[in-house]
Coordinates of N, CA and C in Angstrom, one line a residue:
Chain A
X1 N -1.9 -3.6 -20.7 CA -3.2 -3.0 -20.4 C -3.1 -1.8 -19.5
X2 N -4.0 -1.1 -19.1 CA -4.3 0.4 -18.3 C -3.7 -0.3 -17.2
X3 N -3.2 0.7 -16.2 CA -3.1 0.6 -15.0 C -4.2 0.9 -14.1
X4 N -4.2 1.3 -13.0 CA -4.7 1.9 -12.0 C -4.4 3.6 -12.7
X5 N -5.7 4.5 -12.6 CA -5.1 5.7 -12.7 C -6.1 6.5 -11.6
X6 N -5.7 7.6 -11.7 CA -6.2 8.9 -10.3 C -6.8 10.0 -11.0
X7 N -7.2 10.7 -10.5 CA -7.5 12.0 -11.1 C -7.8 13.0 -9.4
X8 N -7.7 14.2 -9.8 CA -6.5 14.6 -10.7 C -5.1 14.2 -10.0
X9 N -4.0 14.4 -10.7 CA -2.9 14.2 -10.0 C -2.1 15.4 -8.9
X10 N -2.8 16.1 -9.0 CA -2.4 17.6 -7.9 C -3.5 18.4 -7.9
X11 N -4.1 18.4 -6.4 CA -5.4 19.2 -6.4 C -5.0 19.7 -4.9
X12 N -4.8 21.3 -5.2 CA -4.6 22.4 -4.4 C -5.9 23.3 -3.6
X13 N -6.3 23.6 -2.4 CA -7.3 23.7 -1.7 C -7.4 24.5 -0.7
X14 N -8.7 25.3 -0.5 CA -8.3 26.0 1.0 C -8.6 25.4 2.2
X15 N -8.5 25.4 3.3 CA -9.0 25.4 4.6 C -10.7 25.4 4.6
X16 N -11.5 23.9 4.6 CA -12.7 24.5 4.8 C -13.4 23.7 3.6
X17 N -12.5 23.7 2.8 CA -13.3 23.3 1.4 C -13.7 22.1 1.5
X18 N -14.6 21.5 0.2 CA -14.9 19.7 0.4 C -14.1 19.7 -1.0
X19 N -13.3 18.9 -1.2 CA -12.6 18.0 -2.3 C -13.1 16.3 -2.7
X20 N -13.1 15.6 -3.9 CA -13.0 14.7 -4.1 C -12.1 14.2 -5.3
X21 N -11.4 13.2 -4.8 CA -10.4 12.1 -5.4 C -10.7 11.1 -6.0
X22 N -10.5 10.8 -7.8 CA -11.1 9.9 -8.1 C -10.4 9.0 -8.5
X23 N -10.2 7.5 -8.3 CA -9.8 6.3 -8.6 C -10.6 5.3 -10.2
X24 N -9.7 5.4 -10.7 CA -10.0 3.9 -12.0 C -9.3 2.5 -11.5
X25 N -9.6 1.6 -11.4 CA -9.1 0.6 -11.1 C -8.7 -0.2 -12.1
X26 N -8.0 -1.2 -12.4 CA -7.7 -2.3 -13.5 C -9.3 -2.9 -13.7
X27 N -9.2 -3.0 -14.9 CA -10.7 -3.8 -15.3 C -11.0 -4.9 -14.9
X28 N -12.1 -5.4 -14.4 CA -11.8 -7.0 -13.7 C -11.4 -7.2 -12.4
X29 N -11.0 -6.1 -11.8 CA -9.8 -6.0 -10.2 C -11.5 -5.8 -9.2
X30 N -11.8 -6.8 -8.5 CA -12.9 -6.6 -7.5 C -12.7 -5.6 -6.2
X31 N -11.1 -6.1 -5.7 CA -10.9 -5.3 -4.8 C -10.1 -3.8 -4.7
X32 N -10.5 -3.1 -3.9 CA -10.0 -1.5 -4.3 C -9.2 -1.1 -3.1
X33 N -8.6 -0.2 -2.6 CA -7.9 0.4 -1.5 C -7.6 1.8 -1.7
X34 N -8.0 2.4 -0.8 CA -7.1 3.7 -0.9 C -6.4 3.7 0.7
X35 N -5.3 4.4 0.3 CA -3.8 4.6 1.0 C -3.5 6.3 1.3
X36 N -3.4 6.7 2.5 CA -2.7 8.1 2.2 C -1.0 8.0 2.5
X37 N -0.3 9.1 2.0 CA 0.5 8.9 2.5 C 1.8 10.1 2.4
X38 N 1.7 10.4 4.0 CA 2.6 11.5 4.3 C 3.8 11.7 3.9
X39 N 4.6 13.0 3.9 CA 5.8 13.0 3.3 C 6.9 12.7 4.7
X40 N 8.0 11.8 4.0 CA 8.7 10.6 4.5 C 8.0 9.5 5.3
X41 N 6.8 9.1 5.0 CA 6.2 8.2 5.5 C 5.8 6.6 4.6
X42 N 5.6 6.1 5.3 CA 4.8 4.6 4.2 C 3.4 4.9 4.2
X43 N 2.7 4.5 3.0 CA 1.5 4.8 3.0 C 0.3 4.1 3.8
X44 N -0.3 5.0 4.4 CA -1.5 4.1 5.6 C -2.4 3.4 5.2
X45 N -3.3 2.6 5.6 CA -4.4 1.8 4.9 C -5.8 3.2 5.6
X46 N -6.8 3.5 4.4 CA -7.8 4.1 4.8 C -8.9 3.6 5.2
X47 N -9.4 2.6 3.6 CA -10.6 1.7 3.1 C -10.1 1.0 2.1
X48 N -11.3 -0.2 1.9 CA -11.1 -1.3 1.4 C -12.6 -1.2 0.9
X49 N -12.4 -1.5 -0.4 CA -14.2 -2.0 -1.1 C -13.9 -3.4 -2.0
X50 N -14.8 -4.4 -1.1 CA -14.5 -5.8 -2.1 C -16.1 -5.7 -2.6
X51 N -16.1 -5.4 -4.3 CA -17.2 -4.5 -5.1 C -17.8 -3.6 -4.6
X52 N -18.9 -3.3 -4.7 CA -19.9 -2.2 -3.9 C -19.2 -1.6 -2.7
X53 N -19.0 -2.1 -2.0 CA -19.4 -2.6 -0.4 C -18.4 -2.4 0.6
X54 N -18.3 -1.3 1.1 CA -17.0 -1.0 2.1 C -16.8 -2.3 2.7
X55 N -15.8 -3.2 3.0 CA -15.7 -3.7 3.8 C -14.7 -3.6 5.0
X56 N -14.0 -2.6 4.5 CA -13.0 -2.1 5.9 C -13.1 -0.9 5.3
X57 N -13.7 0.0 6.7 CA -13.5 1.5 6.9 C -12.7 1.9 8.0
X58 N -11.6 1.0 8.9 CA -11.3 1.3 9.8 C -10.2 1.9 9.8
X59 N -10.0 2.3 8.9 CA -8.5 3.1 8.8 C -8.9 4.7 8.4
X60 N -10.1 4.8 8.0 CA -11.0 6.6 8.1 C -10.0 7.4 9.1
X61 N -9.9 8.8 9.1 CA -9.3 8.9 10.2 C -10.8 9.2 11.0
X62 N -11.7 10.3 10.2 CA -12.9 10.8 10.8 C -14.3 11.0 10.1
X63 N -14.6 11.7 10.5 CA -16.2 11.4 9.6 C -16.0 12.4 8.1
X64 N -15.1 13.1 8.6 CA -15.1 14.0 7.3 C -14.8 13.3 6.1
X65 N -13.9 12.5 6.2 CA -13.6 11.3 5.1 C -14.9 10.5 4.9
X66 N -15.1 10.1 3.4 CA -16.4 9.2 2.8 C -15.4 9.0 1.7
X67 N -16.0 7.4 1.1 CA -15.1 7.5 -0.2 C -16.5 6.1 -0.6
X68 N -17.2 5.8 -2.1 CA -17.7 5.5 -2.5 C -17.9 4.8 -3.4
X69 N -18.1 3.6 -4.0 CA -17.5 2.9 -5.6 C -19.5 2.2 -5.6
X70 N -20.2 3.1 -6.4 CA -21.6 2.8 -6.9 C -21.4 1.5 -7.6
X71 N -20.9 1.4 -8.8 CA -20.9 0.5 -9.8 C -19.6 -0.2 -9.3
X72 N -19.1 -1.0 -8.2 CA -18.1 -1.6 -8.4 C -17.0 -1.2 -9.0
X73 N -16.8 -0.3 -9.9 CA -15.6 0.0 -10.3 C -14.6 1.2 -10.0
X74 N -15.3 2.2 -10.5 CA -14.4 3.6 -10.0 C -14.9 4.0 -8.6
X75 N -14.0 4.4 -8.1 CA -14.3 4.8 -6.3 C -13.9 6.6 -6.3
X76 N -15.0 7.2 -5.4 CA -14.0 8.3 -5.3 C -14.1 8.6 -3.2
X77 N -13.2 9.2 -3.2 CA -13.0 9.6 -2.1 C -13.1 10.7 -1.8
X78 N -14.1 10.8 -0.9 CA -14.6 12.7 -0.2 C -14.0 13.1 0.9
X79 N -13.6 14.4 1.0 CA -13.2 15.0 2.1 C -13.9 16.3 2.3
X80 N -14.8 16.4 3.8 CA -15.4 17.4 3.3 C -14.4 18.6 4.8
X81 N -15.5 19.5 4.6 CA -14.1 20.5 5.4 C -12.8 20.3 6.1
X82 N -11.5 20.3 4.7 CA -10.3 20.1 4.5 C -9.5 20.9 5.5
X83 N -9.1 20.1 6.2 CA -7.8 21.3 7.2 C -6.5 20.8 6.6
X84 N -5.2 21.7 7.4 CA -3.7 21.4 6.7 C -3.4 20.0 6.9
X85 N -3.9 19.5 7.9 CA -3.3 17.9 8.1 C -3.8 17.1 7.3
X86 N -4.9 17.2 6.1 CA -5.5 16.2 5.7 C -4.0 16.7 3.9
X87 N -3.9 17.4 4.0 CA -2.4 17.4 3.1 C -1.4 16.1 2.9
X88 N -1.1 16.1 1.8 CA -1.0 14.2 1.7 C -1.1 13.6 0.2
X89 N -0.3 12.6 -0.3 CA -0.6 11.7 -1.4 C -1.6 10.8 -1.1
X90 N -2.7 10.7 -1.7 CA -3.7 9.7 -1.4 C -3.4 9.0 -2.9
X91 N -3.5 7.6 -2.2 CA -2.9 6.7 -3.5 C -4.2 5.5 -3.5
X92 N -4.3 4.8 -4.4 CA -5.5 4.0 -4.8 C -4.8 2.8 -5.0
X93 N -5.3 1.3 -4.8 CA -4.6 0.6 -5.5 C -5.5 -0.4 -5.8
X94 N -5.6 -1.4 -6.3 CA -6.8 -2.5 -6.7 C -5.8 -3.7 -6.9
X95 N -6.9 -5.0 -6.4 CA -6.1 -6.1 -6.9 C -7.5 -7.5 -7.5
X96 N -6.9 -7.9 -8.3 CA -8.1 -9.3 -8.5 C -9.0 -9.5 -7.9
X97 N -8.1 -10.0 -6.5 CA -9.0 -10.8 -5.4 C -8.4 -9.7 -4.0
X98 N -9.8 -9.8 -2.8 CA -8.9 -9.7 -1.7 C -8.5 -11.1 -0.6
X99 N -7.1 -10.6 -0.2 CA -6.6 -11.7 0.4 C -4.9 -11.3 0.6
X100 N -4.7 -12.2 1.6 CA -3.5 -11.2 1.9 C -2.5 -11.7 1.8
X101 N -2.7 -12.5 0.0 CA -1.5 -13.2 -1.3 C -1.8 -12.0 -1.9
X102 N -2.7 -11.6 -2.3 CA -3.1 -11.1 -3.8 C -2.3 -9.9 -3.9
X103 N -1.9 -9.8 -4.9 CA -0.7 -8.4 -5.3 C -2.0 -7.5 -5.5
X104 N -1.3 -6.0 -5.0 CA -2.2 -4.6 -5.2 C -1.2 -4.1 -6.3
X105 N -2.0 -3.2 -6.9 CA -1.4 -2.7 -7.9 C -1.9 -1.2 -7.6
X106 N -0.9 -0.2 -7.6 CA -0.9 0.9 -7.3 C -1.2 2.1 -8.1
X107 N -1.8 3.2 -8.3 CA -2.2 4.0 -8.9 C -0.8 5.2 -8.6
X108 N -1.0 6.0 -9.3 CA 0.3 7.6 -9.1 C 0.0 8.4 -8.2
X109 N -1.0 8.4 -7.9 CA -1.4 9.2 -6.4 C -2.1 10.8 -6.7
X110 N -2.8 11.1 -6.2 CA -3.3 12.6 -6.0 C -2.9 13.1 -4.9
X111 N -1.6 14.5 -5.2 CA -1.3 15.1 -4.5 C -2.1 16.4 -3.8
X112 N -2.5 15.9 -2.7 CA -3.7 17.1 -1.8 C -3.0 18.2 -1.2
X113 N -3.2 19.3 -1.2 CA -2.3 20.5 -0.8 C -3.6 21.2 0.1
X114 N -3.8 21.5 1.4 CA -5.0 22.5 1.9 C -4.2 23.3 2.6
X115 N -4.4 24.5 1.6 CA -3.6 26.1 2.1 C -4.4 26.5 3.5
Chain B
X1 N -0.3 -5.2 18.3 CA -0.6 -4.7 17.0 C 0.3 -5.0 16.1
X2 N 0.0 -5.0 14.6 CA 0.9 -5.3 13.3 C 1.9 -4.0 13.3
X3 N 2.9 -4.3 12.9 CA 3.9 -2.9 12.4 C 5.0 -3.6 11.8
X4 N 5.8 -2.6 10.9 CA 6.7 -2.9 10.2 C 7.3 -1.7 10.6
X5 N 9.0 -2.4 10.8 CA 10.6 -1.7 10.6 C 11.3 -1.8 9.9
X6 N 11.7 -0.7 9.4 CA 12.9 -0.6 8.3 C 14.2 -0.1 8.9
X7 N 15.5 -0.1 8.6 CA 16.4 0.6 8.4 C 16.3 2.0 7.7
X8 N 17.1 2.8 8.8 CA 16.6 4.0 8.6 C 17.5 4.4 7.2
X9 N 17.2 5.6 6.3 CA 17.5 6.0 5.6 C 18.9 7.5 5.7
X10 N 19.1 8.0 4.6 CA 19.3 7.5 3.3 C 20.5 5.8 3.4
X11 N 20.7 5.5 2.4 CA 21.5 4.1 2.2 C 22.1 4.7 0.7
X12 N 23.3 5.3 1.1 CA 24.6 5.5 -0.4 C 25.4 4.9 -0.4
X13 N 25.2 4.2 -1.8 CA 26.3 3.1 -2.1 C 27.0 3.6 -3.6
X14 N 28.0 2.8 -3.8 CA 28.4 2.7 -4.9 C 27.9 1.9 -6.0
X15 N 27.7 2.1 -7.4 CA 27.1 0.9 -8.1 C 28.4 -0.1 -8.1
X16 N 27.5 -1.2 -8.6 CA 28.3 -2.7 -8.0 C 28.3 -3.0 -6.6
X17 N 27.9 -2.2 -5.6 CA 28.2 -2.5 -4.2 C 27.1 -4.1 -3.6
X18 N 27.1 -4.4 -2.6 CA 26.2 -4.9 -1.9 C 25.0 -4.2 -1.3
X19 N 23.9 -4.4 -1.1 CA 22.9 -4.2 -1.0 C 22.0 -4.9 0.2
X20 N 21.7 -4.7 1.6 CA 21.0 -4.9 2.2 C 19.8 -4.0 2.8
X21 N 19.0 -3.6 2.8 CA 17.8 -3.3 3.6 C 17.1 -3.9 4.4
X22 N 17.7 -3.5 5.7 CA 16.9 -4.5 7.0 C 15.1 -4.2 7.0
X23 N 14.5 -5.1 7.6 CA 12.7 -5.3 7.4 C 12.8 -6.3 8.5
X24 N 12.2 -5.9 9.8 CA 11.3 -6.8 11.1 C 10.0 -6.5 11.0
X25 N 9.2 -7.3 11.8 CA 7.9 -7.1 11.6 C 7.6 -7.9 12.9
X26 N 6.1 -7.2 13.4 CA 5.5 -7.5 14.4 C 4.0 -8.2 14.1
X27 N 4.2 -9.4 14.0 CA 2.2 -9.6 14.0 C 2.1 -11.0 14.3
X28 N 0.8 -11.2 14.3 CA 0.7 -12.6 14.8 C 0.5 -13.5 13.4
X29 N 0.6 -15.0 13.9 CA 0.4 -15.7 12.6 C 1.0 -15.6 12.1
X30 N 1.1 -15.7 10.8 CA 1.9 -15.8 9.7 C 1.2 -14.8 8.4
X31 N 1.8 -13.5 8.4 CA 1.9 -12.6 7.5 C 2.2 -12.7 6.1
X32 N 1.9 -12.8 5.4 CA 2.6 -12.0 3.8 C 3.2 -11.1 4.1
X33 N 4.2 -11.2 3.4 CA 5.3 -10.1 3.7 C 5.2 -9.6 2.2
X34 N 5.6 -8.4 2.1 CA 6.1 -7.3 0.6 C 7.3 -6.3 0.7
X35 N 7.3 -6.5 -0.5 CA 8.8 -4.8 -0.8 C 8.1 -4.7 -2.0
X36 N 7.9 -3.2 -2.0 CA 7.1 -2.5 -2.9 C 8.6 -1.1 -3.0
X37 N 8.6 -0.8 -4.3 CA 9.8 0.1 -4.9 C 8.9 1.5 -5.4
X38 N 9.0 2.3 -4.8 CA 8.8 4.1 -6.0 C 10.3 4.6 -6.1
X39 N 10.3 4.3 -7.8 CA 11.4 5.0 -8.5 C 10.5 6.7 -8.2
X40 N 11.9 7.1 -8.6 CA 11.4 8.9 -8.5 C 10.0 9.5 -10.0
X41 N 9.4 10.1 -9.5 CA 8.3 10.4 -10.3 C 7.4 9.4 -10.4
X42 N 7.2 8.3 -9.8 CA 6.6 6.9 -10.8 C 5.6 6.8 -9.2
X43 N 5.0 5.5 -9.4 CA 3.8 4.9 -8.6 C 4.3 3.8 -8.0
X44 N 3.8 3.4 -6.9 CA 5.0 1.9 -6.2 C 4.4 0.7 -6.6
X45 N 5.2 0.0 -6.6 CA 5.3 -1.1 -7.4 C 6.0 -2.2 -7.0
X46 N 5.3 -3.3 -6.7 CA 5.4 -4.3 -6.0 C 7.1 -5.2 -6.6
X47 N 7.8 -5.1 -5.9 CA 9.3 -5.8 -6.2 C 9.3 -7.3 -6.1
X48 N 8.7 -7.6 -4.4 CA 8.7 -9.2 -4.6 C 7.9 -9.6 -3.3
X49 N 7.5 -10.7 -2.9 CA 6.6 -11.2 -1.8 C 7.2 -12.5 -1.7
X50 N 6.9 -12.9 -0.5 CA 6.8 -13.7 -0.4 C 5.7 -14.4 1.0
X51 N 4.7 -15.0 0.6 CA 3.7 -15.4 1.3 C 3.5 -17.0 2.9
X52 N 4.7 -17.0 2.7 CA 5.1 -18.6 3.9 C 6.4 -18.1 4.2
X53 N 6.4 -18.8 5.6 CA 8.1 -19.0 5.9 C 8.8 -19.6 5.1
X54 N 10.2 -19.4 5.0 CA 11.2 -19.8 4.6 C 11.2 -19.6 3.1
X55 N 10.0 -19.2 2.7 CA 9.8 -18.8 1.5 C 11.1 -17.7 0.8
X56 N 11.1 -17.7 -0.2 CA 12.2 -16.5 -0.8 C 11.4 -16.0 -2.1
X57 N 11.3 -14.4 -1.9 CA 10.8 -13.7 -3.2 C 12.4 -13.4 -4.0
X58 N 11.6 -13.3 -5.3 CA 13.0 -12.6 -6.2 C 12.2 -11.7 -7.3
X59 N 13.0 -10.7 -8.2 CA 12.8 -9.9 -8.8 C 13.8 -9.3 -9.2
X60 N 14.2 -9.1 -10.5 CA 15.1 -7.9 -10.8 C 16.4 -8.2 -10.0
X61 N 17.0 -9.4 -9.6 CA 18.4 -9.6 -8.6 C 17.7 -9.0 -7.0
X62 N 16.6 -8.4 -6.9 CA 16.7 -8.6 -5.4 C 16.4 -9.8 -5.0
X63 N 16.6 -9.7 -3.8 CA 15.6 -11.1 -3.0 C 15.8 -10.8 -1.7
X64 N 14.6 -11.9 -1.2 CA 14.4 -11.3 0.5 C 14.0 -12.4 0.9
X65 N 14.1 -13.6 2.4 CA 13.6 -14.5 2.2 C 13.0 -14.5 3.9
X66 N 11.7 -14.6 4.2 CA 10.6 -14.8 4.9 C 11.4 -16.0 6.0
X67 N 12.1 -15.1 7.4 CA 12.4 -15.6 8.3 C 11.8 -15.5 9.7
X68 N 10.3 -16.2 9.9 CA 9.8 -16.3 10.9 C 10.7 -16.5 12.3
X69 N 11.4 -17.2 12.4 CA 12.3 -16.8 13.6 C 13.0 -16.0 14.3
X70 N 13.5 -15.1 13.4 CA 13.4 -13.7 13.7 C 12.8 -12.4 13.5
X71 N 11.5 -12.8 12.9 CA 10.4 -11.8 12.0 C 11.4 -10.9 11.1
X72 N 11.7 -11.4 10.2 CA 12.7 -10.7 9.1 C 12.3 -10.8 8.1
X73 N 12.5 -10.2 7.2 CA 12.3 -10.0 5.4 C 13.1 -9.1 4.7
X74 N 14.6 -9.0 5.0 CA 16.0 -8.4 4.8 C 16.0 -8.5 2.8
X75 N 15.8 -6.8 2.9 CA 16.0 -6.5 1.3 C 17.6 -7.0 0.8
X76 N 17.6 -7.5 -0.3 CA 19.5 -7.8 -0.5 C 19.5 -8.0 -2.3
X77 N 20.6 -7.1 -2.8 CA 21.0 -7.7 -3.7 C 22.5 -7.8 -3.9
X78 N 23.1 -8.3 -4.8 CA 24.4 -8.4 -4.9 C 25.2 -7.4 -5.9
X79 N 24.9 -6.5 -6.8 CA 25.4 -5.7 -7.4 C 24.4 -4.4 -8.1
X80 N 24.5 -3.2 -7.1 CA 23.6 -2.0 -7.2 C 23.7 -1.1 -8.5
X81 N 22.8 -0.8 -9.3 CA 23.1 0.0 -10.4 C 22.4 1.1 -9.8
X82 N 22.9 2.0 -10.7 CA 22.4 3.5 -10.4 C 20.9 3.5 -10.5
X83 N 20.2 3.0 -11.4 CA 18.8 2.8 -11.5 C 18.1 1.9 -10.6
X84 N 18.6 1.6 -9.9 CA 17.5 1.1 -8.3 C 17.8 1.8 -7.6
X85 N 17.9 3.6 -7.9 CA 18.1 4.4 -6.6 C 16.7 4.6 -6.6
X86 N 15.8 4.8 -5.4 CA 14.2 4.5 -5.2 C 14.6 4.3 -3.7
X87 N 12.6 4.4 -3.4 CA 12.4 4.4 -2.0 C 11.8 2.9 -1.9
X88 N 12.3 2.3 -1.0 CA 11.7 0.6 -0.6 C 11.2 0.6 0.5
X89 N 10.0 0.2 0.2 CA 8.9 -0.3 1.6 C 8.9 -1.2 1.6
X90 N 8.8 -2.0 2.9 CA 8.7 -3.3 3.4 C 7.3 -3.3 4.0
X91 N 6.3 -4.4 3.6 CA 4.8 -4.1 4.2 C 5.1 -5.6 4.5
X92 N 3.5 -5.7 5.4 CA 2.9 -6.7 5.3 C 1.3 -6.8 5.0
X93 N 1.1 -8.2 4.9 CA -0.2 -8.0 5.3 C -0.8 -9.2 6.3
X94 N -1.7 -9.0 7.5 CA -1.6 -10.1 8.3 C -2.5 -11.1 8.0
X95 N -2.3 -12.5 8.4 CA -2.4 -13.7 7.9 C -4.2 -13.8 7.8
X96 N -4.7 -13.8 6.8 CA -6.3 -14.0 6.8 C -6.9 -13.0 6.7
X97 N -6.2 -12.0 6.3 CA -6.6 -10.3 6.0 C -6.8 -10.1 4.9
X98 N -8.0 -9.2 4.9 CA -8.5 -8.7 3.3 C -7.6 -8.4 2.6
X99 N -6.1 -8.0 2.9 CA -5.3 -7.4 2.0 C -4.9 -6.4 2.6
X100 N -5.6 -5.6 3.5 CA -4.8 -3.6 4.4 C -3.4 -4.1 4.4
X101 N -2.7 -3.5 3.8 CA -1.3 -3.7 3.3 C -0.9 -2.6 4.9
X102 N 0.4 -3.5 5.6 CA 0.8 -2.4 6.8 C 2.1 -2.1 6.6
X103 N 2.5 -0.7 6.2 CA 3.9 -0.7 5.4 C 4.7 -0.2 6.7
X104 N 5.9 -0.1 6.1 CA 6.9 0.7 7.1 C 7.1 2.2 6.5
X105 N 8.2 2.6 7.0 CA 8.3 4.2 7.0 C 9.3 4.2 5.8
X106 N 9.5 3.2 4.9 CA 10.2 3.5 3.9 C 11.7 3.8 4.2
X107 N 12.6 3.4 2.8 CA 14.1 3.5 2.9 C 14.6 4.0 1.6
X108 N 15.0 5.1 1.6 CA 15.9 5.9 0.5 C 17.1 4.8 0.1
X109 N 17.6 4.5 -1.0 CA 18.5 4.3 -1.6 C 19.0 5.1 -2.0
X110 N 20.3 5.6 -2.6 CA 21.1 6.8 -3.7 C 22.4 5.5 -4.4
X111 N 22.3 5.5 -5.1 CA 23.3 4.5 -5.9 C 24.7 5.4 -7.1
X112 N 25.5 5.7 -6.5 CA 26.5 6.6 -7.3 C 26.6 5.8 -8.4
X113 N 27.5 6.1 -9.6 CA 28.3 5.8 -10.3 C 29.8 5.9 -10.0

C-alpha cells in the first residue's frame, strides 16, 4: 500500500515569506507527527495530531509555526515569515495508534531552503 | 530530561566485518527504545524496537537488546555488507508517551568492499 508521502519534496524561499508543507498519511493511521530535521542532526519532535486535534504542540519552536489536519487525515504545516534558521528537512510520519509501542512510519521529507 | 547518545560518526568498516553502534539513553521509567535506518536518498525507516527490558529487537541480522542497567540499546550485527552503509538513529520514546519519538544525533556507517 501508499506510504506516508510530502509535498513538495524541495521548496526553496526567501526571508520573509509564508510557506506551507503538506503531509498524506497512511489510510487508517489516526496518529500524525511532524519532525524537523537539521543537517547532521536527528530529527526533533514539533507536533503530534491524534485525529483533528493537536494534542502535543510542545515542540513548535514559535508562533510562526501552525500546522493543521481539518479532516483527520492530511496535515499541513505553516510557516509564516521564514528566516534562514527555519531551513531544514521537515519530515511527517503517522502511525495506527498513539503510544509509545506503536511504530511511525516516515514520510521523504520536504526540503526547506530560506535564502 | 529524555535524551539519546550515539557513538559519534563516521564508522568504516569492511564488508563482513563486525558491527557495533553504541545507543545510552537518559529517561525515567521505562522507554521504548528504536533504531530507525536512512539509506541514501530514501526516508527513515524503522530497523527494530524493542519495547521492555531485557527485550531484544532483530531485523535484517541486526539486533539490539534493551539493557536497563546500563540504559543501553547497542546497534550490532555480525557480518556488514556494503548495502547497510546508512545513517542509524537510536530514539526513544518515554514510557506512557503519545509516541514524540526523542532521537539522537545520528551515526554514519560507510561499508567498503
Amino acid at each position: 500500500g501508499a506510504g506516508v508521502s510530502q509535498t513538495p519534496s524541495n521548496k526553496v524561499t526567501e526571508k520573509g515569506k509564508y510557506v506551507e508543507l503538506r503531509c498524506d498519511p497512511i489510510s487508517g493511521h489516526t496518529a500524525l507527527y511532524w519532525y524537523r530535521q537539521s543537517l547532521g542532526q536527528g530529527p526533533e519532535f514539533l507536533i503530534y495530531f491524534q485525529g483533528t486535534g493537536a494534542a502535543d504542540d510542545s515542540g513548535l519552536p514559535n508562533d510562526r509555526f501552525f500546522a493543521v489536519r481539518p479532516e483527520g487525515s492530511v496535515s499541513t504545516l505553516k510557516i509564516q515569515r521564514t528566516e534562514r534558521g527555519d531551513s531544514a528537512v521537515y519530515l511527517c510520519a503517522s502511525s495506527l495508534a498513539s503510544g509509545d509501542t506503536d511504530t511511525q512510519y516516515f514520510g521523504p521529507g520536504t526540503r526547506l531552503t530560506v535564502l | 530530561g529524555n535524551s539519546v547518545t550515539q557513538m559519534e560518526g563516521p564508522v568504516t568498516l569492511s564488508e563482513e566485518a563486525f558491527l557495533t553502534i553504541n545507543c545510552t539513553y537518559t529517561a525515567t521509567g521505562y522507554p521504548s527504545l528504536f533504531w530507525y535506518v536512512q539509506y541514501p536518498g530514501e526516508g527513515l525507516q524503522l530497523l527494530l524496537k524493542a519495547t521492555k527490558a531485557d527485550d531484544k529487537g532483530s531485523n535484517k541480522g541486526f539486533e539490539a537488546t534493551y539493557r536497563k542497567e546500563t540504559t543501553s540499546f547497542h546497534l550490532e550485527k555480525g557480518s556488514v555488507q556494503v548495502s547497510d552503509s546508512a545513517v542509524y538513529f537510536c530514539a526513544l520514546v518515554p514510557s506512557g508517551n503519545t509516541g514524540k519519538l526523542i532521537f539522537g544525533q545520528g551515526t554514519t556507517l560507510q561499508v567498503k568492499p
